[in-house]
Coordinates of C-alpha atoms in Angstrom, one line a residue:
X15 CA 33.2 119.5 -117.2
X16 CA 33.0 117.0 -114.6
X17 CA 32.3 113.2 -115.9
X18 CA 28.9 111.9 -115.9
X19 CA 28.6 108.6 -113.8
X20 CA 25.4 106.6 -113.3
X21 CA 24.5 105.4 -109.9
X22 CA 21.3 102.7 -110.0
X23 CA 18.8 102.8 -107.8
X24 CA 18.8 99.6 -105.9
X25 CA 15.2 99.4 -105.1
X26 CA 14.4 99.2 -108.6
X27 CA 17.1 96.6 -109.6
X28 CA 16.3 93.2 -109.3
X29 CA 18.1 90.5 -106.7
X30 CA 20.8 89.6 -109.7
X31 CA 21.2 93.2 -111.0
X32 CA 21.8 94.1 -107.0
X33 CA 24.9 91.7 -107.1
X34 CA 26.2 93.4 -110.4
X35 CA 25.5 97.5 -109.2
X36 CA 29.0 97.9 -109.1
X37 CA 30.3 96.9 -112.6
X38 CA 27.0 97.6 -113.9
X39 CA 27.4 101.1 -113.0
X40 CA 30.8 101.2 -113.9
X41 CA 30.3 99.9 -117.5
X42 CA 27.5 102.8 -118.0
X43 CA 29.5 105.2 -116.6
X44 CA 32.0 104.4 -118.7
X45 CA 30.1 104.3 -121.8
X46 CA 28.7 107.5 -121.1
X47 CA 31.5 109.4 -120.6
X48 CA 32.8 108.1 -123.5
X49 CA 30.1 109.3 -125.5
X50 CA 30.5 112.6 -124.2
X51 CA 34.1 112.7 -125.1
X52 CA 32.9 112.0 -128.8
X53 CA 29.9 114.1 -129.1
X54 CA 32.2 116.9 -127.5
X55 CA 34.6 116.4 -130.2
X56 CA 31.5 116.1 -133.1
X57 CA 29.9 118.7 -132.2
X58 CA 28.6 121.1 -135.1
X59 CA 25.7 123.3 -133.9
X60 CA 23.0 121.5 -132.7
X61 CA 20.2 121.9 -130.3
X62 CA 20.4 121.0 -126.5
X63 CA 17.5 118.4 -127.7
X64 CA 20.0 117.1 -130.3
X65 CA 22.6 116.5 -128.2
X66 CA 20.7 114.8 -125.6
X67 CA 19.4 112.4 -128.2
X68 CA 23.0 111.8 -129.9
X69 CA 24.8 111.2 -126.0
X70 CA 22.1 108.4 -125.1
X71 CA 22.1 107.2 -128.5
X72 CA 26.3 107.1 -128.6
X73 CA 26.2 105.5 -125.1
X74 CA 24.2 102.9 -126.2
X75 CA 26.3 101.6 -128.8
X76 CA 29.2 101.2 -126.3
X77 CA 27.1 98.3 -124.9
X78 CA 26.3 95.3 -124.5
X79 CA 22.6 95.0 -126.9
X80 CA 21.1 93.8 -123.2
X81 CA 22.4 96.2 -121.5
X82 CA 21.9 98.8 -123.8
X83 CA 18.0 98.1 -123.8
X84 CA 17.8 98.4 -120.3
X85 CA 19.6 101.3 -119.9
X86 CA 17.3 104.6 -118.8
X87 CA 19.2 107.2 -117.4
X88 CA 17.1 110.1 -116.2
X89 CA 16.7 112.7 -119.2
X90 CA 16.9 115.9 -116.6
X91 CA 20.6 114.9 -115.7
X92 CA 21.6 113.7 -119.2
X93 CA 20.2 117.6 -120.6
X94 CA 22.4 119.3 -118.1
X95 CA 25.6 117.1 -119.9
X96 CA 24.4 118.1 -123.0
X97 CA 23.6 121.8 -121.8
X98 CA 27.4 121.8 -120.7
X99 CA 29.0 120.6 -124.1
X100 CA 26.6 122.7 -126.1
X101 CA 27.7 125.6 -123.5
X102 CA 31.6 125.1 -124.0
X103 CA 31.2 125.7 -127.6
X104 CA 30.0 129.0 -127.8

């Protein structure tokens, strides 16, 4: 599975967060793929639903409480990361 890595839009970022893309997507990337690395390891069975919910959930707690409340990413692409890890278990 390749590693998920978020890429802002810039037109929706303000002057400040524009400056920042870089590490800002770095640090999301990271904690994403992080959280995939854990809910790979965790997983027991659940739904596609379930792990979509536990990945943005376990992402979120690798951040900054700012950060984390601001932090979006589009629910079609996070599915297909849990679609994959639900996939490899079978």
């Amino acid at each position: 599975m390749a590693e998920p890595h978020v890429t802002l839009d810039p037109q929706s970022l303000t002057p400040v967060e524009r400056k920042l893309r870089g590490p800002l997507e770095d640090q999301l990337s990271s904690a994403l793929q992080a959280a995939t690395v854990k809910i790979t390891e965790r997983y027991a069975g659940e739904s596609v639903e379930q792990v979509t919910a536990m990945l943005l959930d376990q992402a979120k707690a690798g951040l900054h409480p700012d950060i984390a409340a601001g932090f979006h990413p589009d629910h079609a692409q996070l599915r297909h990361v849990a679609e994959e890890i639900v996939a490899r278990a079978r």
